[in-house]
Tab-separated table of C-alpha atoms in Angstrom:
chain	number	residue	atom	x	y	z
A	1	UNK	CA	56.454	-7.961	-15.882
A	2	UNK	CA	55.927	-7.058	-12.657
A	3	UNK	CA	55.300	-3.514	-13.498
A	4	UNK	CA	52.683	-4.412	-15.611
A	5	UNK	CA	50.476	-5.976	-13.280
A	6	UNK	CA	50.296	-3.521	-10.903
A	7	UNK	CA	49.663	-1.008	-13.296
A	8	UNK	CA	46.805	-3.097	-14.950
A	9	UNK	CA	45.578	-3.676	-11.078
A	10	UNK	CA	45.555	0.084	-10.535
A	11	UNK	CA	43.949	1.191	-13.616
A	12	UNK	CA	41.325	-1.698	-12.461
A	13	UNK	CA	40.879	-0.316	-8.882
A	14	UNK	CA	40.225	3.308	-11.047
A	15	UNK	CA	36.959	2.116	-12.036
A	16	UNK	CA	33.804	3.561	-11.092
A	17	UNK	CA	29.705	2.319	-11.017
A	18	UNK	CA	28.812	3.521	-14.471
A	19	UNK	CA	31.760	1.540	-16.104
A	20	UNK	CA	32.314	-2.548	-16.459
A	21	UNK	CA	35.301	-3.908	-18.037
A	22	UNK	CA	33.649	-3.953	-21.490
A	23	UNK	CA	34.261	0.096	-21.631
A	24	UNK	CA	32.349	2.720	-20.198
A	25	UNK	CA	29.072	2.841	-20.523
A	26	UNK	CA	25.649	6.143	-19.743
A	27	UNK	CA	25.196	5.610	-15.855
A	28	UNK	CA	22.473	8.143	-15.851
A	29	UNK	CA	18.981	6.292	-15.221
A	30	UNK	CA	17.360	9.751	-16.029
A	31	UNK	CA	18.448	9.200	-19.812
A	32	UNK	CA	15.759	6.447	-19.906
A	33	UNK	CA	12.809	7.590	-17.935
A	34	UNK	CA	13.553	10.900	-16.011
A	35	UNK	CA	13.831	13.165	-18.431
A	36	UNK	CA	11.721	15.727	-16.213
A	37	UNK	CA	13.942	18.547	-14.755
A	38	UNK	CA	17.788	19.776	-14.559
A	39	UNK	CA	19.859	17.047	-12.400
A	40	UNK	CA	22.514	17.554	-9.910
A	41	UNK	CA	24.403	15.112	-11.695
A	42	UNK	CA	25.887	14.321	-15.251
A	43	UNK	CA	23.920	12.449	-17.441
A	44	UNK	CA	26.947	9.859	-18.107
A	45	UNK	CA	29.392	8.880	-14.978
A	46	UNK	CA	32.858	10.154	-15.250
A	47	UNK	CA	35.866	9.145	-13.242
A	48	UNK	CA	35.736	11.985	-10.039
A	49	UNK	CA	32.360	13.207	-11.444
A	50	UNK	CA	29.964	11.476	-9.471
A	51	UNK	CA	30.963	9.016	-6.966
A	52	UNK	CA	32.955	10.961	-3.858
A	53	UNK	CA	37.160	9.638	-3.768
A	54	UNK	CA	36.066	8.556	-0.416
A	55	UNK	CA	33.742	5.636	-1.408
A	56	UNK	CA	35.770	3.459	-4.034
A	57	UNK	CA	34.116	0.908	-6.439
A	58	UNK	CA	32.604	-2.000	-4.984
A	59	UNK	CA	34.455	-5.426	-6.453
A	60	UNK	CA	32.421	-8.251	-6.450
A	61	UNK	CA	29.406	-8.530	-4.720
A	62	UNK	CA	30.034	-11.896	-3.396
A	63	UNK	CA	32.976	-11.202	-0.919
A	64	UNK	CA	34.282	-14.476	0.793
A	65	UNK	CA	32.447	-16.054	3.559
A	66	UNK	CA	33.513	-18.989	5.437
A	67	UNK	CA	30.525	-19.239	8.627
A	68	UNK	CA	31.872	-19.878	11.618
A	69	UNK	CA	28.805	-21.775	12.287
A	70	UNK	CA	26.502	-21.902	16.230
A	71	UNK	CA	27.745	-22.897	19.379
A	72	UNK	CA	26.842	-25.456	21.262
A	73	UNK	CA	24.570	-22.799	23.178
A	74	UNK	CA	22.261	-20.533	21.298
A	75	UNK	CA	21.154	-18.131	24.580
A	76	UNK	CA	24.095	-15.937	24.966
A	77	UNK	CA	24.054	-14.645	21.042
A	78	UNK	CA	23.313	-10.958	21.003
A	79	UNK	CA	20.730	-9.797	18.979
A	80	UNK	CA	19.224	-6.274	17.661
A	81	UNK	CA	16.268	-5.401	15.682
A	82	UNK	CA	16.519	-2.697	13.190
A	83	UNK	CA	13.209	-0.996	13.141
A	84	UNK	CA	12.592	1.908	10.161
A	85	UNK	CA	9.211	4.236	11.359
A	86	UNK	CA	7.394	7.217	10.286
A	87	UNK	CA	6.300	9.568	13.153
A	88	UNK	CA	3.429	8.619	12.541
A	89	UNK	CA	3.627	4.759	12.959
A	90	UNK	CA	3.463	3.569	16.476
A	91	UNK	CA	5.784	0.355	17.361
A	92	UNK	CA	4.331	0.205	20.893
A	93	UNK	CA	3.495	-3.600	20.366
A	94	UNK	CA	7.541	-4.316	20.291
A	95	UNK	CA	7.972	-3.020	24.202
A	96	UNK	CA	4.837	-5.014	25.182
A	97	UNK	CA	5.877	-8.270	23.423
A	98	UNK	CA	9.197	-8.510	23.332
A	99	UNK	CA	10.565	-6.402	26.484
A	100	UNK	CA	14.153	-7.589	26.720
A	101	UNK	CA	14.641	-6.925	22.925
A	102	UNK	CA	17.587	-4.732	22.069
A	103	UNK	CA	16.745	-2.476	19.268
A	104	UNK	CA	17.600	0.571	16.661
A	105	UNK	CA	14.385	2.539	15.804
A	106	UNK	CA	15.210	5.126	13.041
A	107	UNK	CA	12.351	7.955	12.334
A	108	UNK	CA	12.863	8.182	8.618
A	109	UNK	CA	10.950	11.553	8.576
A	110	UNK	CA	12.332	13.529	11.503
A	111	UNK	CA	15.606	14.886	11.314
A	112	UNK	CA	15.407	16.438	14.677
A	113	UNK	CA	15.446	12.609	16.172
A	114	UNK	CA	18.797	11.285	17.620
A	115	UNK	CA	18.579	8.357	15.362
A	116	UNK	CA	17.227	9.098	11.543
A	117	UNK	CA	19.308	8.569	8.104
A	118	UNK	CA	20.487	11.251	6.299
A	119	UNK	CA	17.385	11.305	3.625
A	120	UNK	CA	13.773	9.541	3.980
A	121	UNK	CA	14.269	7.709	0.648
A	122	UNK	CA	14.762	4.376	-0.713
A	123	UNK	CA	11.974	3.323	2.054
A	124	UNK	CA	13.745	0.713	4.634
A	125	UNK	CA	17.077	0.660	2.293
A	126	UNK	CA	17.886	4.405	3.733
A	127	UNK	CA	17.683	2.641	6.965
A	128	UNK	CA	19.305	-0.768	7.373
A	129	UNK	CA	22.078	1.165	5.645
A	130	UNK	CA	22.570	3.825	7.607
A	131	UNK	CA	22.389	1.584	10.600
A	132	UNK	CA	24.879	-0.871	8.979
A	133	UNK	CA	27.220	2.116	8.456
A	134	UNK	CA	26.978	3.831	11.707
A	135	UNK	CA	27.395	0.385	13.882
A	136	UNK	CA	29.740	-1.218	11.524
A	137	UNK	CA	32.348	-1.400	14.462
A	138	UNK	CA	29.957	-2.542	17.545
A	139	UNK	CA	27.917	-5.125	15.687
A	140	UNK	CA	25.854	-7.911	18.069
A	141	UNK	CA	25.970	-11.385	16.896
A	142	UNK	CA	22.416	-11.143	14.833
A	143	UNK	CA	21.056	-8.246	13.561
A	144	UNK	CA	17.577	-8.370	12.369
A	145	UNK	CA	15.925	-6.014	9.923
A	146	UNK	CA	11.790	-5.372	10.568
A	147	UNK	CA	9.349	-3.373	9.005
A	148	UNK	CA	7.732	-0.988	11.944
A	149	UNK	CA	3.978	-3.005	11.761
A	150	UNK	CA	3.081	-5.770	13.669
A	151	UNK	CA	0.982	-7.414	11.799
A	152	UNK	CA	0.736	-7.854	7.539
A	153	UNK	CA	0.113	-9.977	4.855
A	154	UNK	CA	3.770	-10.329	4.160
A	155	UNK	CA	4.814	-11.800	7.277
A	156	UNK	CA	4.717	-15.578	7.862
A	157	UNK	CA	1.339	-16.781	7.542
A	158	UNK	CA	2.030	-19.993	10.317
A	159	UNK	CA	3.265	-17.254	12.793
A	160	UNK	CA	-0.274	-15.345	12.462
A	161	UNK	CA	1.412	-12.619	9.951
A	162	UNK	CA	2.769	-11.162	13.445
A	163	UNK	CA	6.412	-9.820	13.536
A	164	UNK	CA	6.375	-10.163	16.905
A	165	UNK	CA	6.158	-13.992	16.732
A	166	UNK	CA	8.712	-13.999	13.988
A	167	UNK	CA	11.210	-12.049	15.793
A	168	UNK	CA	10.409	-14.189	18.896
A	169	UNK	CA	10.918	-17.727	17.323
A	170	UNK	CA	13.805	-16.904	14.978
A	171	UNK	CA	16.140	-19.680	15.120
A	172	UNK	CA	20.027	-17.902	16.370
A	173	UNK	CA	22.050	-20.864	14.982
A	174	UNK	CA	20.055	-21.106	11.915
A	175	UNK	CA	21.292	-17.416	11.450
A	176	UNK	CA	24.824	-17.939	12.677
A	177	UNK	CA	25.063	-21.205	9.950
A	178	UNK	CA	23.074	-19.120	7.027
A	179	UNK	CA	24.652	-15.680	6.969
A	180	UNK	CA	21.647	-14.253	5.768
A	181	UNK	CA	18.054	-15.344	6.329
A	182	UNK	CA	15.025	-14.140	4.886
A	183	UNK	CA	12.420	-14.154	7.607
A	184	UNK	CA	9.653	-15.001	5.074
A	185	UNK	CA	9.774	-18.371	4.142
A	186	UNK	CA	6.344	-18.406	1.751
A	187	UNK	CA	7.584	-18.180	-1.818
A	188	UNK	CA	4.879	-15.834	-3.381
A	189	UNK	CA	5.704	-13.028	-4.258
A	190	UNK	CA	9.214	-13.452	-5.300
A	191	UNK	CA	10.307	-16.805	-6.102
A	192	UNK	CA	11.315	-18.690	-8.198
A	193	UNK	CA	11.859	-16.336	-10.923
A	194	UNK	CA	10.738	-12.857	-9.873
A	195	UNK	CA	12.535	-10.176	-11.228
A	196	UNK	CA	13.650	-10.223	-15.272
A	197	UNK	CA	15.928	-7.557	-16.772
A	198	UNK	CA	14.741	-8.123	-20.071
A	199	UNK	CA	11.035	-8.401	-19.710
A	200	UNK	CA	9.206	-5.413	-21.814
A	201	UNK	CA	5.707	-4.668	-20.221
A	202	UNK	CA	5.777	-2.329	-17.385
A	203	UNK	CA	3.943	-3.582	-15.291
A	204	UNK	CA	2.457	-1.968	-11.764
A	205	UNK	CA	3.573	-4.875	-9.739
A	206	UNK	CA	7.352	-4.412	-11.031
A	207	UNK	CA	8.131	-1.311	-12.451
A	208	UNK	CA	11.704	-1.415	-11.537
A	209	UNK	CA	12.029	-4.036	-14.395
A	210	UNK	CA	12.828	-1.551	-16.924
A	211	UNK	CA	15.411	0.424	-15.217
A	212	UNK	CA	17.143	-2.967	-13.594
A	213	UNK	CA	19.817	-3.320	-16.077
A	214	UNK	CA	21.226	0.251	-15.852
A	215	UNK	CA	20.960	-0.265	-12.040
A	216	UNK	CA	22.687	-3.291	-12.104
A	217	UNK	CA	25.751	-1.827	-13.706
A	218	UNK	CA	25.391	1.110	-11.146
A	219	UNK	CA	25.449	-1.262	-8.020
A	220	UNK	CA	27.215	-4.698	-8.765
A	221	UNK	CA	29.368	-3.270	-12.797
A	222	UNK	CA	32.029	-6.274	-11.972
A	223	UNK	CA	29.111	-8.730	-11.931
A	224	UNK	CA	27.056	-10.371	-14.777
A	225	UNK	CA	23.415	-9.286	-14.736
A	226	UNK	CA	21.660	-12.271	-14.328
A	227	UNK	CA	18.356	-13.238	-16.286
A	228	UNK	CA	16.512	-13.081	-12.800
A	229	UNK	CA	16.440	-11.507	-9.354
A	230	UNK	CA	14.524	-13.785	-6.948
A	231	UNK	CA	13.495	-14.135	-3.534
A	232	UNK	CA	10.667	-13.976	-0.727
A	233	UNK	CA	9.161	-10.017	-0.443
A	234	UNK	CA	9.669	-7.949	1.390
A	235	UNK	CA	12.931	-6.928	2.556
A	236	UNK	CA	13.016	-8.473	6.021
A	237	UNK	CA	15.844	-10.628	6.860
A	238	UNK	CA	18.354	-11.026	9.409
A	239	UNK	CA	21.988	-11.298	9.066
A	240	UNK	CA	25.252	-12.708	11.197
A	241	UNK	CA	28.227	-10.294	12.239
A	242	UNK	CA	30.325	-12.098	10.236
A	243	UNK	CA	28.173	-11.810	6.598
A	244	UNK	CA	28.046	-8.204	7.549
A	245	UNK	CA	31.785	-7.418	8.030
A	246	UNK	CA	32.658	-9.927	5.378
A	247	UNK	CA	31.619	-6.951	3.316
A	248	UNK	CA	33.547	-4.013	3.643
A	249	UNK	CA	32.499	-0.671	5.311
A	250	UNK	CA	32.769	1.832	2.261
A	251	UNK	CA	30.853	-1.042	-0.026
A	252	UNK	CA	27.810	-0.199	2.232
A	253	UNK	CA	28.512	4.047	2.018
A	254	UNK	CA	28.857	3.634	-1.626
A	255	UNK	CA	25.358	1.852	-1.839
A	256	UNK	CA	23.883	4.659	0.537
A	257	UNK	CA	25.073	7.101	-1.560
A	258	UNK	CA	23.951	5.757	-4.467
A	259	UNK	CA	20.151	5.552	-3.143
A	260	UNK	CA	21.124	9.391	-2.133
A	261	UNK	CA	21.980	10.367	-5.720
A	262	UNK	CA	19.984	8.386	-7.658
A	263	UNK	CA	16.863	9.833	-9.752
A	264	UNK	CA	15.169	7.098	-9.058
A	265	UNK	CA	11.742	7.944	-6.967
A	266	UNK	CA	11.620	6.641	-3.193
A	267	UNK	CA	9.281	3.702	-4.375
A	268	UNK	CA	11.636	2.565	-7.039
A	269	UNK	CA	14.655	2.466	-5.997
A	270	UNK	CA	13.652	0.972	-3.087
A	271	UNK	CA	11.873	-1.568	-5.021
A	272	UNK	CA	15.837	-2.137	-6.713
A	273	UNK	CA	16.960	-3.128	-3.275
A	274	UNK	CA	14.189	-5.563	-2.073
A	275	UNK	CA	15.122	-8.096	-4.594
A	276	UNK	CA	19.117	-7.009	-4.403
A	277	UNK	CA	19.778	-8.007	-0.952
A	278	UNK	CA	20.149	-11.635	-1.396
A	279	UNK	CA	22.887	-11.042	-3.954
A	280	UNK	CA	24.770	-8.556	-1.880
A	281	UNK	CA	24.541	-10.997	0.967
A	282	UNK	CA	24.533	-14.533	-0.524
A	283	UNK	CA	26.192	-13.791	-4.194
A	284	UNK	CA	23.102	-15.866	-6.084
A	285	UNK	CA	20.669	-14.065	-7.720
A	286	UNK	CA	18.288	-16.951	-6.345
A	287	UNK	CA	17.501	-17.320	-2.749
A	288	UNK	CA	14.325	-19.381	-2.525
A	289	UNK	CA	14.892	-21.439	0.749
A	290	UNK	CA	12.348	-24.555	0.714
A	291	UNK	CA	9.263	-23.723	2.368
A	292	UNK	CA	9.500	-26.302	4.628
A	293	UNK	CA	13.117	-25.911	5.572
A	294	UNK	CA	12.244	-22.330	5.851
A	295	UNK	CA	10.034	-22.830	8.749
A	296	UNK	CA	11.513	-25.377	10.396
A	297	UNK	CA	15.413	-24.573	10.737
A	298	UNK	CA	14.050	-21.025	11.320
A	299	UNK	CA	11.291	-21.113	13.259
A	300	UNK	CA	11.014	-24.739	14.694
A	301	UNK	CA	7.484	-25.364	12.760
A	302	UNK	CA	8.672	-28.906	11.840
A	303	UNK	CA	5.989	-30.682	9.676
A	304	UNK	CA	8.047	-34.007	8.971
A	305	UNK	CA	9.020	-32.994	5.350
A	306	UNK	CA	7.823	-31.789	2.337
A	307	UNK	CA	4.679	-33.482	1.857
A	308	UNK	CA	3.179	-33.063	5.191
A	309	UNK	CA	3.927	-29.698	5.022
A	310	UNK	CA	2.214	-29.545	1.469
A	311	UNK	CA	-1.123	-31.308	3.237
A	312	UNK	CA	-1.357	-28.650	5.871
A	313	UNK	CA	-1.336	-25.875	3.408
A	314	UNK	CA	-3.789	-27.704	1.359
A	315	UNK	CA	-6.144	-27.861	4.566
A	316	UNK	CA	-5.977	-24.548	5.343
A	317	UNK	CA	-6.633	-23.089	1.331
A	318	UNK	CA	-10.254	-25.672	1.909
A	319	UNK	CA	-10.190	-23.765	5.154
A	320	UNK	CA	-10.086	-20.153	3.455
A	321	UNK	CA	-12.695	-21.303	1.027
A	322	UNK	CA	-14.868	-22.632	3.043
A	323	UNK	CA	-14.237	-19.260	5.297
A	324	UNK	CA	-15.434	-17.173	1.940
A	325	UNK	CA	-18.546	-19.380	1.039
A	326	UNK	CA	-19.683	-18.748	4.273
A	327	UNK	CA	-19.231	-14.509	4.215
A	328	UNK	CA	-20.694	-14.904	0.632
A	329	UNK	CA	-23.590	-17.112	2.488
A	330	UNK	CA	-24.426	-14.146	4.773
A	331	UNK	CA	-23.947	-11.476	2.306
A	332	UNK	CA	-26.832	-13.343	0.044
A	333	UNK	CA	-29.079	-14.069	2.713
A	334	UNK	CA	-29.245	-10.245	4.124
A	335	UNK	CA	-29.873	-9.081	0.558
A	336	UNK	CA	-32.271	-11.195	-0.455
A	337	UNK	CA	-33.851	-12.732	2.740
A	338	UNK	CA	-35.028	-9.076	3.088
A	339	UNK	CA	-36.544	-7.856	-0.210
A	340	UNK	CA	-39.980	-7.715	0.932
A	341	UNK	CA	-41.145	-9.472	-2.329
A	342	UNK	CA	-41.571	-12.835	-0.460
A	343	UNK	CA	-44.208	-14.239	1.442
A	344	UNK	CA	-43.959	-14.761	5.354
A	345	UNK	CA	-43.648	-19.029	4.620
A	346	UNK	CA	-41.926	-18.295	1.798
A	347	UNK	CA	-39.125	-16.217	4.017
A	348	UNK	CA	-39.437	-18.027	6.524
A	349	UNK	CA	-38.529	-21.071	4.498
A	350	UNK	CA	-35.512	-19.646	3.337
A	351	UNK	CA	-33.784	-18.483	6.529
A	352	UNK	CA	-34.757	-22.488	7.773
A	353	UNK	CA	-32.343	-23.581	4.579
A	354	UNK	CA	-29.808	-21.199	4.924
A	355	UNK	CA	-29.283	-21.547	8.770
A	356	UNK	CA	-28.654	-25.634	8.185
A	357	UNK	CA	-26.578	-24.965	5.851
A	358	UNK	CA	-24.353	-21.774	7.372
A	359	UNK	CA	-24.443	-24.427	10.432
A	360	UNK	CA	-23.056	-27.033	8.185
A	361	UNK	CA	-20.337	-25.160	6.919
A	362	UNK	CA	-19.502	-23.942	10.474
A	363	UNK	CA	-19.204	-26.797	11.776
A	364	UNK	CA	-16.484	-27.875	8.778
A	365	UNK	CA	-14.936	-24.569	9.545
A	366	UNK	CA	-14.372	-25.494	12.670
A	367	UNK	CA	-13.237	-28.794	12.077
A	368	UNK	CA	-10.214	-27.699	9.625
A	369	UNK	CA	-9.224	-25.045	11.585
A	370	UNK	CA	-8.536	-27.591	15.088
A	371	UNK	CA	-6.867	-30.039	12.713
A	372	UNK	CA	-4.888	-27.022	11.656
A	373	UNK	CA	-4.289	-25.627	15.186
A	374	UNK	CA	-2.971	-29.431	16.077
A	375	UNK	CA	-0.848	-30.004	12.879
A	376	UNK	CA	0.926	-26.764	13.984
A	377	UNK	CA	1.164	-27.365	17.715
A	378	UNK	CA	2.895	-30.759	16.726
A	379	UNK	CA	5.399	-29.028	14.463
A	380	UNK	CA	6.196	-26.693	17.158
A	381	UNK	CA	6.461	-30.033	19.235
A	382	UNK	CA	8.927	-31.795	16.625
A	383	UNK	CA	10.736	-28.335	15.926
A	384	UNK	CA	11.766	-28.409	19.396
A	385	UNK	CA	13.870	-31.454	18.977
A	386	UNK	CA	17.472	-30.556	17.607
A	387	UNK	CA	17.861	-34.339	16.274
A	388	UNK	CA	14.517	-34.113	14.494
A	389	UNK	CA	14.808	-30.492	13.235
A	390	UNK	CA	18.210	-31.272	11.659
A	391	UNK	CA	17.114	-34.778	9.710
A	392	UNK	CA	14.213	-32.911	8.089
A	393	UNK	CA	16.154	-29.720	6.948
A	394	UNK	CA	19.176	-32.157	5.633
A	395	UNK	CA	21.469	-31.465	8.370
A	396	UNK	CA	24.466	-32.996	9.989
A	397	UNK	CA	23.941	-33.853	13.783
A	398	UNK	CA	25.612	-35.505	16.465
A	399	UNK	CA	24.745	-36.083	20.252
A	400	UNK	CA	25.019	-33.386	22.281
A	401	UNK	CA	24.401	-30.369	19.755
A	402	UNK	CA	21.663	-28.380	21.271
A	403	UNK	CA	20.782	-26.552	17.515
């Protein structure tokens, strides 16, 4: 009897991406939408075809993970920011704002640089790879994954979309608890339901949709697809030591190699990855923090709850409107107010009515954006509070924790 099981555990340590315990099954992703050229691989996986006998088969992609939670002090954690850049790209703002910042800066396209992965593909997943790989032994505490601007529309719209103030107010012991946090906390794009295996339009927005399944049996082939991959864009998150050697080394040289191999253009299989991460690090296919939560256990913006949170981000949408009516205002009145059709009274008459009522809508601008400016200032105010920040994010805490 004995016998038996270890023979039935070998034969299931034998199997490779490309097979699931159903049978085997065509690993090639060219068969379904790369039919363009000859391939350096086989168009099915075979046992010691593809895969090198160095990098074994991942097992599950949820690999136990008990958090030892923060300490009492969050100031001594070691922290590094893993930075992917383009010649190109210039990251001076990182030196000016954040001086004392340990980081990893990877030039994806120059080979020649001390510190660049082995391919510029798979955009940042080359990257936080390669740097997850070569530091897998001399980890800090926190390592956090950036993008190489400062400031975008996919960073956190209460920090000012700057990475620098992200980076700067990260929470440590929010980190330490989580694992794995994903340092955008606004929902869209991404959650709730984001990414869907079976959906049939390919659409520009998410053309990895109709390549996910065979992917999925590529990356995770002991796991169930599930009907949805979800979570805030874009692939910037931080992660504890311990989530990262919870996994195993080879797990993360296997998944470099496949983005190495793979068909798949840059922008695709990179695209794979953005909504994979949360999976690899968390094991749910969902990771769609609340807002609220979000921002306050991991930024200290504490708005009181849910619905005071939901009133400032209805003040600021009247706030953007009002900001558009006004450049809509001004667009109308240079256009028109200078046709040289009207009279001098006539013109004259309509700059009058549309000065009172750009001033009008000024002054309302003006008005939502200080009640804005003092709704955040206060959150920073009650985020500052351990006691505070805990009862609104659900937490347990006792006198004398300092997280």
């Amino acid at each position: 009897m004995g016998f038996i099981i270890t023979l039935v555990a070998l034969l299931h340590g034998m199997l490779v991406p490309g097979q699931t315990l159903d049978g085997p099954h065509a690993g090639g992703l060219e068969e379904t939408i790369l039919n363009s050229g000859p391939l350096s691989r086989p168009t099915t996986l075979q046992l010691g075809r593809f895969w090198s006998d160095q990098q074994p088969a991942p097992r599950r992609a949820m690999t136990t993970f008990f958090s030892k939670g923060a300490s009492k002090s969050t100031a001594n954690y070691s922290r590094v920011v893993v930075i992917p850049k383009m010649q190109e790209e210039d990251v001076s703002w990182i030196a000016e704002e954040l001086p004392r910042l340990d980081l990893a800066i990877y030039i994806a396209d120059d080979p020649a640089t001390l510190m660049h992965p082995p391919k510029n593909k798979g955009h940042e997943v080359m990257v936080y790879l390669s740097y997850l790989i070569d530091n897998y032994e001399r980890l800090p505490d926190i390592v956090i994954f950036m993008h190489s601007h400062r400031w975008t529309h996919h960073n956190n719209n209460l920090l000012g979309f700057d990475a620098a103030q992200m980076i700067s107010s990260l929470n440590n012991a929010h980190v330490m608890r989580q694992g794995y946090v994903n340092m955008r906390c606004q929902w869209s794009p991404g959650c709730p339901e984001w990414l869907r295996p079976s959906a049939i339009p390919d659409t520009l927005s998410r053309q990895e949709e109709r390549v996910l399944e065979r992917c999925w049996k590529e990356l995770f082939p002991f796991d169930p697809l599930p009907p949805y991959l979800s979570q805030p864009c874009c692939a910037q998150f931080a992660l504890s030591r311990d989530r990262i050697v919870s996994i195993p080394q080879s797990r993360y040289i296997y998944y470099r190699d496949w983005i190495l191999r793979t068909p798949l253009s840059d922008y695709i299989s990179g695209r794979i990855w953005e909504y994979s991460w949360q999976f690899l690090f968390t094991g749910n296919a969902m990771h769609c923090p609340l807002e609220h939560v979000c921002y306050c256990d991991g930024f200290g913006l504490c708005f009181g709850g849910k619905a005071p949170y939901q009133e400032y981000l209805d003040l600021s949408r009247k706030r953007d409107n009002l900001d558009a009516e006004i450049r809509r205002g001004n667009r109308t009145y240079l256009i028109d107010g200078n046709n040289g059709s009207a009279s001098k009274s006539s013109g004259d008459q309509y700059a009058a009515i549309h000065t009172q009522r750009w001033t009008q809508l000024n002054m309302q601008f003006e008005e939502l954006e200080n009640e804005l400016s003092d709704r955040r200032e206060k959150a920073r105010q009650r985020g500052a509070d351990p006691r505070l920040r805990a009862e609104e994010c659900g937490r347990r805490w006792r006198e004398g924790d300092g997280f």
